[in-house]
mmCIF file with all atom_site columns, C-alpha atoms in Angstrom:
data_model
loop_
_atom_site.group_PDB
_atom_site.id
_atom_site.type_symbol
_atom_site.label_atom_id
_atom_site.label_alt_id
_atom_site.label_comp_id
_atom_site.label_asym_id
_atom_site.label_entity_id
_atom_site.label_seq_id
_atom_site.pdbx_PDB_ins_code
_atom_site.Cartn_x
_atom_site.Cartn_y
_atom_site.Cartn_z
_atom_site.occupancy
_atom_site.B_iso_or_equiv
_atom_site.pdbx_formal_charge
_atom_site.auth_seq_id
_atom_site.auth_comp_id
_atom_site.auth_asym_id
_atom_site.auth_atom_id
_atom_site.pdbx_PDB_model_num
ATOM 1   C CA . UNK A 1 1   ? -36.134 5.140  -23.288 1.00 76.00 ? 1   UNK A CA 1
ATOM 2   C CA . UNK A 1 2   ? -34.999 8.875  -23.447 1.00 91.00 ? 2   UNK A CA 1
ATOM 3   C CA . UNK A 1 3   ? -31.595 8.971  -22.230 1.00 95.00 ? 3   UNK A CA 1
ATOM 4   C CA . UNK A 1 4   ? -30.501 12.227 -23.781 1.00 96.00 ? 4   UNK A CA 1
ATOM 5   C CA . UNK A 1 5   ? -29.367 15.074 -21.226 1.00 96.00 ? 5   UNK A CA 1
ATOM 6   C CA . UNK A 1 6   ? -26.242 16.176 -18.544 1.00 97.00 ? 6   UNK A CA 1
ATOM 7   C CA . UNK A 1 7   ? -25.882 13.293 -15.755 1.00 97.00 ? 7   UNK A CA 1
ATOM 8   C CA . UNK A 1 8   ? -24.086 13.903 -12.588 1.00 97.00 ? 8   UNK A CA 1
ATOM 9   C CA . UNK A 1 9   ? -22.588 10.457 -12.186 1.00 96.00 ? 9   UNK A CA 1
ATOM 10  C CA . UNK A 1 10  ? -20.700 9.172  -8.675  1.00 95.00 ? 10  UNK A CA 1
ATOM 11  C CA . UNK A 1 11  ? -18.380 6.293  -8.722  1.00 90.00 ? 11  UNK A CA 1
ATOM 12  C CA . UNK A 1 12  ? -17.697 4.627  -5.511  1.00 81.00 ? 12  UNK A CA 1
ATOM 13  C CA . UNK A 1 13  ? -13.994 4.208  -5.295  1.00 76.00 ? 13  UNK A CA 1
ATOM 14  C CA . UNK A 1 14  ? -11.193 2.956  -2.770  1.00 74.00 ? 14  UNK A CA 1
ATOM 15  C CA . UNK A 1 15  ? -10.274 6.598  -2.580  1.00 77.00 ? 15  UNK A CA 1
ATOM 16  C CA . UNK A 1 16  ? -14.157 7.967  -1.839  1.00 82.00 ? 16  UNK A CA 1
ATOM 17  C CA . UNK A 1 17  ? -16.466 9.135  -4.098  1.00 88.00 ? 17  UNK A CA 1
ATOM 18  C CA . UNK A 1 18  ? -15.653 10.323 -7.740  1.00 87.00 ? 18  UNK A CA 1
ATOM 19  C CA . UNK A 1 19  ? -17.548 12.578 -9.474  1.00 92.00 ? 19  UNK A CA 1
ATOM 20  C CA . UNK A 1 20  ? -17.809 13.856 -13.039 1.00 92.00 ? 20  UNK A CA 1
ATOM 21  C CA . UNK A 1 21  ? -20.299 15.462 -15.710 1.00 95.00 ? 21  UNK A CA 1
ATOM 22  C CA . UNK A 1 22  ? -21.440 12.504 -18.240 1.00 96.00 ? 22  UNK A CA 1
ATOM 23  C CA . UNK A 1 23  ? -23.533 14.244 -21.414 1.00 97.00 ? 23  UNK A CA 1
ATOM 24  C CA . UNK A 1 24  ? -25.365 11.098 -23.303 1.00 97.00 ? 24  UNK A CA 1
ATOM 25  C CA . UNK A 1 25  ? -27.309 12.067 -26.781 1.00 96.00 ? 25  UNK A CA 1
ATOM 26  C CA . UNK A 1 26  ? -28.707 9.031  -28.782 1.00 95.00 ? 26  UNK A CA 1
ATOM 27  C CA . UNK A 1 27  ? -29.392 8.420  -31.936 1.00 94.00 ? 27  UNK A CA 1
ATOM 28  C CA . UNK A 1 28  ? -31.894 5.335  -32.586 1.00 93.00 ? 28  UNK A CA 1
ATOM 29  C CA . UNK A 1 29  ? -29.287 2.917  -30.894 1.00 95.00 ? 29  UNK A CA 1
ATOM 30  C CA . UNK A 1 30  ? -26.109 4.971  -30.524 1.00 96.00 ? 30  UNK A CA 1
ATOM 31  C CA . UNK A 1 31  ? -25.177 7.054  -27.805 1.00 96.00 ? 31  UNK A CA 1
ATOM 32  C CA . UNK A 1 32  ? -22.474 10.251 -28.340 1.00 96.00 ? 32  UNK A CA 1
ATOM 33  C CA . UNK A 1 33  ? -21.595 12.165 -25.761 1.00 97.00 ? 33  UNK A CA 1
ATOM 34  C CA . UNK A 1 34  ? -18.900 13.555 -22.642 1.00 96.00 ? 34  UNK A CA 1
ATOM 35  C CA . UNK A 1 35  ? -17.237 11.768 -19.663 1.00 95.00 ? 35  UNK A CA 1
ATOM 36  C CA . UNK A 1 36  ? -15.614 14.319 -17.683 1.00 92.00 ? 36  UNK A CA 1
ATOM 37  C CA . UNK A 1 37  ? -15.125 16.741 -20.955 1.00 93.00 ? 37  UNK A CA 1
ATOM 38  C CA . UNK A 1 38  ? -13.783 13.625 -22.753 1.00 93.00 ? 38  UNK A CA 1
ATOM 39  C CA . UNK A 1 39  ? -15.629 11.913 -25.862 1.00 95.00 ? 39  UNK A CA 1
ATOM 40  C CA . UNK A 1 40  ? -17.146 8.097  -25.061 1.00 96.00 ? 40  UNK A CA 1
ATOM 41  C CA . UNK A 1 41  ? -17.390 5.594  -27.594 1.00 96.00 ? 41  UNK A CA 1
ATOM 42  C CA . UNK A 1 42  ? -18.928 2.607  -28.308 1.00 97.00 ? 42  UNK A CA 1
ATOM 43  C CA . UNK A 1 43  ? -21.715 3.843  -26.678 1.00 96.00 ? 43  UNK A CA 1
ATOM 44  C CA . UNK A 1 44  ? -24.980 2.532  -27.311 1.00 97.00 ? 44  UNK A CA 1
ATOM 45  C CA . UNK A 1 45  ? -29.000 2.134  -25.757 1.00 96.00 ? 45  UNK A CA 1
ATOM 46  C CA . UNK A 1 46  ? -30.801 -0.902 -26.239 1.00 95.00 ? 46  UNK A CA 1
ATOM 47  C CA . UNK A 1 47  ? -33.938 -0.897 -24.533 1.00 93.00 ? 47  UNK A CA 1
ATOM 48  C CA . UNK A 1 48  ? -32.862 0.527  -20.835 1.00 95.00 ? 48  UNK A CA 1
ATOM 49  C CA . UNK A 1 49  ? -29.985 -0.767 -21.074 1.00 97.00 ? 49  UNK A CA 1
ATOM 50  C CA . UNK A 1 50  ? -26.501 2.282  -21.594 1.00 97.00 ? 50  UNK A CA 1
ATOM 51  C CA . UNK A 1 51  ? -23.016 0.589  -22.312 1.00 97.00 ? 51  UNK A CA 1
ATOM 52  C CA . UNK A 1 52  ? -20.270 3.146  -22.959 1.00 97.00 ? 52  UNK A CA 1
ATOM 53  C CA . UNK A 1 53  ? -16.476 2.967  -23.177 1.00 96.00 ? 53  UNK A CA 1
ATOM 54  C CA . UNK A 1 54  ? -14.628 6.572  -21.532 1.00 94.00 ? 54  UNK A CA 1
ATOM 55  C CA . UNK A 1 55  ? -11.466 7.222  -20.646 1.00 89.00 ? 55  UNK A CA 1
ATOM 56  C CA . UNK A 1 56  ? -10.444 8.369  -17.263 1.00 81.00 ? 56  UNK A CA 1
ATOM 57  C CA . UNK A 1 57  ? -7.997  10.535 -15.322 1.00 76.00 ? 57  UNK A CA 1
ATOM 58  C CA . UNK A 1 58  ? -9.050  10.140 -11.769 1.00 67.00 ? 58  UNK A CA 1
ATOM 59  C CA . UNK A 1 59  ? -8.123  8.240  -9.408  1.00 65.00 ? 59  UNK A CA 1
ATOM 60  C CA . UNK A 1 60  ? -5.859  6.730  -11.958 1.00 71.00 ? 60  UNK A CA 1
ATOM 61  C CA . UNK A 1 61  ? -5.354  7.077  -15.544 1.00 80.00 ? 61  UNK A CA 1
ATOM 62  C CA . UNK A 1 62  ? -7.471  3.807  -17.345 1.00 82.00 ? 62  UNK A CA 1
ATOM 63  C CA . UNK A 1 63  ? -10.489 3.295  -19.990 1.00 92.00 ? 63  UNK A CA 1
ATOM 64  C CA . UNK A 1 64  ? -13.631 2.178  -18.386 1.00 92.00 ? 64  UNK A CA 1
ATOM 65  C CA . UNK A 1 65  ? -16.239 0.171  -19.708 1.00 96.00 ? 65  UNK A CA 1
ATOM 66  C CA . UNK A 1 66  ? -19.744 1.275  -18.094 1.00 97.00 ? 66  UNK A CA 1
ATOM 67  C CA . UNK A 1 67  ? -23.333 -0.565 -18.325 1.00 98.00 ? 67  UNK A CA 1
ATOM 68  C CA . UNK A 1 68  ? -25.847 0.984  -16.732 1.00 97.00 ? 68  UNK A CA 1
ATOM 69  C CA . UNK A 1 69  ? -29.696 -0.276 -16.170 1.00 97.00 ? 69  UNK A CA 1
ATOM 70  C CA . UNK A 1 70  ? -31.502 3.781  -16.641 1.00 96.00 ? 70  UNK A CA 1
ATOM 71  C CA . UNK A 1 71  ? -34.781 4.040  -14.489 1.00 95.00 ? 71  UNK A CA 1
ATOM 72  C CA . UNK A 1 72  ? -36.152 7.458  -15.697 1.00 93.00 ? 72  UNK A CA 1
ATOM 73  C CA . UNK A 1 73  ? -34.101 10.110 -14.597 1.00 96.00 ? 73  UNK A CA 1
ATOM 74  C CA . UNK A 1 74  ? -31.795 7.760  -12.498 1.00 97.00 ? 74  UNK A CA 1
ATOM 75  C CA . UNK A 1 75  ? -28.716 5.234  -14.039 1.00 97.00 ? 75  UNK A CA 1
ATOM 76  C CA . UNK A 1 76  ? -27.504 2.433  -11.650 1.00 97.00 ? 76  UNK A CA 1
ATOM 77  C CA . UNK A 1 77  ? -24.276 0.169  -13.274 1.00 97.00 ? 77  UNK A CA 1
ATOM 78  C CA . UNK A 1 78  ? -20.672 -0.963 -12.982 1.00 96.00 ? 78  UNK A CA 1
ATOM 79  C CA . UNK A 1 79  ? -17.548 0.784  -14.589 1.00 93.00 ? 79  UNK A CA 1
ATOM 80  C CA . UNK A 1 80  ? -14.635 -2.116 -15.598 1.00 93.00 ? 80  UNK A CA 1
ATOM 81  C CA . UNK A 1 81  ? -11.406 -1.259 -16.134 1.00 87.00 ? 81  UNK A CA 1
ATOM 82  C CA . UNK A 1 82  ? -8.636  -4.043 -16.151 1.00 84.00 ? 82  UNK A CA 1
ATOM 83  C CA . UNK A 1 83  ? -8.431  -5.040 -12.485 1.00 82.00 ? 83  UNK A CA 1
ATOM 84  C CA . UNK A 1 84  ? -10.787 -3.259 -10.977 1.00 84.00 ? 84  UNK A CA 1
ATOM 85  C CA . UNK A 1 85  ? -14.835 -3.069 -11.031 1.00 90.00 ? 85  UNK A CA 1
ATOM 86  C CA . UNK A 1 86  ? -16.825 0.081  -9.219  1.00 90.00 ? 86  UNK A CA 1
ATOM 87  C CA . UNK A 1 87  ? -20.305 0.419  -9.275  1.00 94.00 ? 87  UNK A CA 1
ATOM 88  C CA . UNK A 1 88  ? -21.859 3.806  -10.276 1.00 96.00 ? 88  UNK A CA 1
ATOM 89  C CA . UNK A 1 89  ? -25.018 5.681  -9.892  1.00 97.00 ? 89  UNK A CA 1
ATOM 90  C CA . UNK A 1 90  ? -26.145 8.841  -11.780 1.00 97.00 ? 90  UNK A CA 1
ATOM 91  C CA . UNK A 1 91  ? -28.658 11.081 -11.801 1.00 97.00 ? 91  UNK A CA 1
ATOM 92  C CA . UNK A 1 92  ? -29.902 13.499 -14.822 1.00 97.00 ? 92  UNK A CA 1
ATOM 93  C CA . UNK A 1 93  ? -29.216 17.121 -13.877 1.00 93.00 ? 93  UNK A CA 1
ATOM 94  C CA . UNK A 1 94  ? -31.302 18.248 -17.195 1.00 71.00 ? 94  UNK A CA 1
ATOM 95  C CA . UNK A 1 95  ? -32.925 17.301 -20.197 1.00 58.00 ? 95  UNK A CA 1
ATOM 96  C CA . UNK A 1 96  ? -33.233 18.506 -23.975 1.00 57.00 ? 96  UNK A CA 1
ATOM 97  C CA . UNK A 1 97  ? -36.572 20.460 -23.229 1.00 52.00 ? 97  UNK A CA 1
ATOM 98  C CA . UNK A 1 98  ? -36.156 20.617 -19.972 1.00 50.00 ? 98  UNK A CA 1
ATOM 99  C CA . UNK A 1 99  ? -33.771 22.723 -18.393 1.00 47.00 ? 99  UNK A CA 1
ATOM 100 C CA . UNK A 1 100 ? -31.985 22.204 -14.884 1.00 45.00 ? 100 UNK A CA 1
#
């Protein structure tokens, strides 16, 4: 599965939607990339399967723990933090090769 490219992801939250810019490049099974501007880690693709750790600002200051099923140029998944569990969806905005 090609995951590489710029992802508009939304977050459903108690406060509304959430928005932010997620950037995913893989190599074999590791994923680098942006959350918001910030670095991820422990990212990694097995299969169609995305797991990523980022660190987030807004609506409060926590890491998040994301898995993600991708579906092409779709993600569907959930974002843990301590107490709290949101589901996400995202959509790729452009890939390598293929411009937005």
């Amino acid at each position: 599965m090609n995951v590489d490219g710029t992802w508009q992801l939304t977050m459903l939250t108690g406060g509304g939607e959430e928005t932010v810019e997620l950037v995913l490049r893989s190599a074999g099974e590791t994923l680098n990339g942006t959350f918001d501007g910030r670095p991820i880690s422990e990212g990694e693709l097995q299969g169609a399967e995305v797991t990523f750790t980022a660190s987030i600002t807004s609506p409060l200051k926590a890491k998040i723990k994301c898995a993600a099923a991708l579906d092409g140029d779709a993600m569907r998944g959930e974002a843990k933090a301590i107490f709290l569990t949101v589901p996400f969806t995202a959509t790729r905005m452009s890939a390598p090769g293929n411009p937005s």
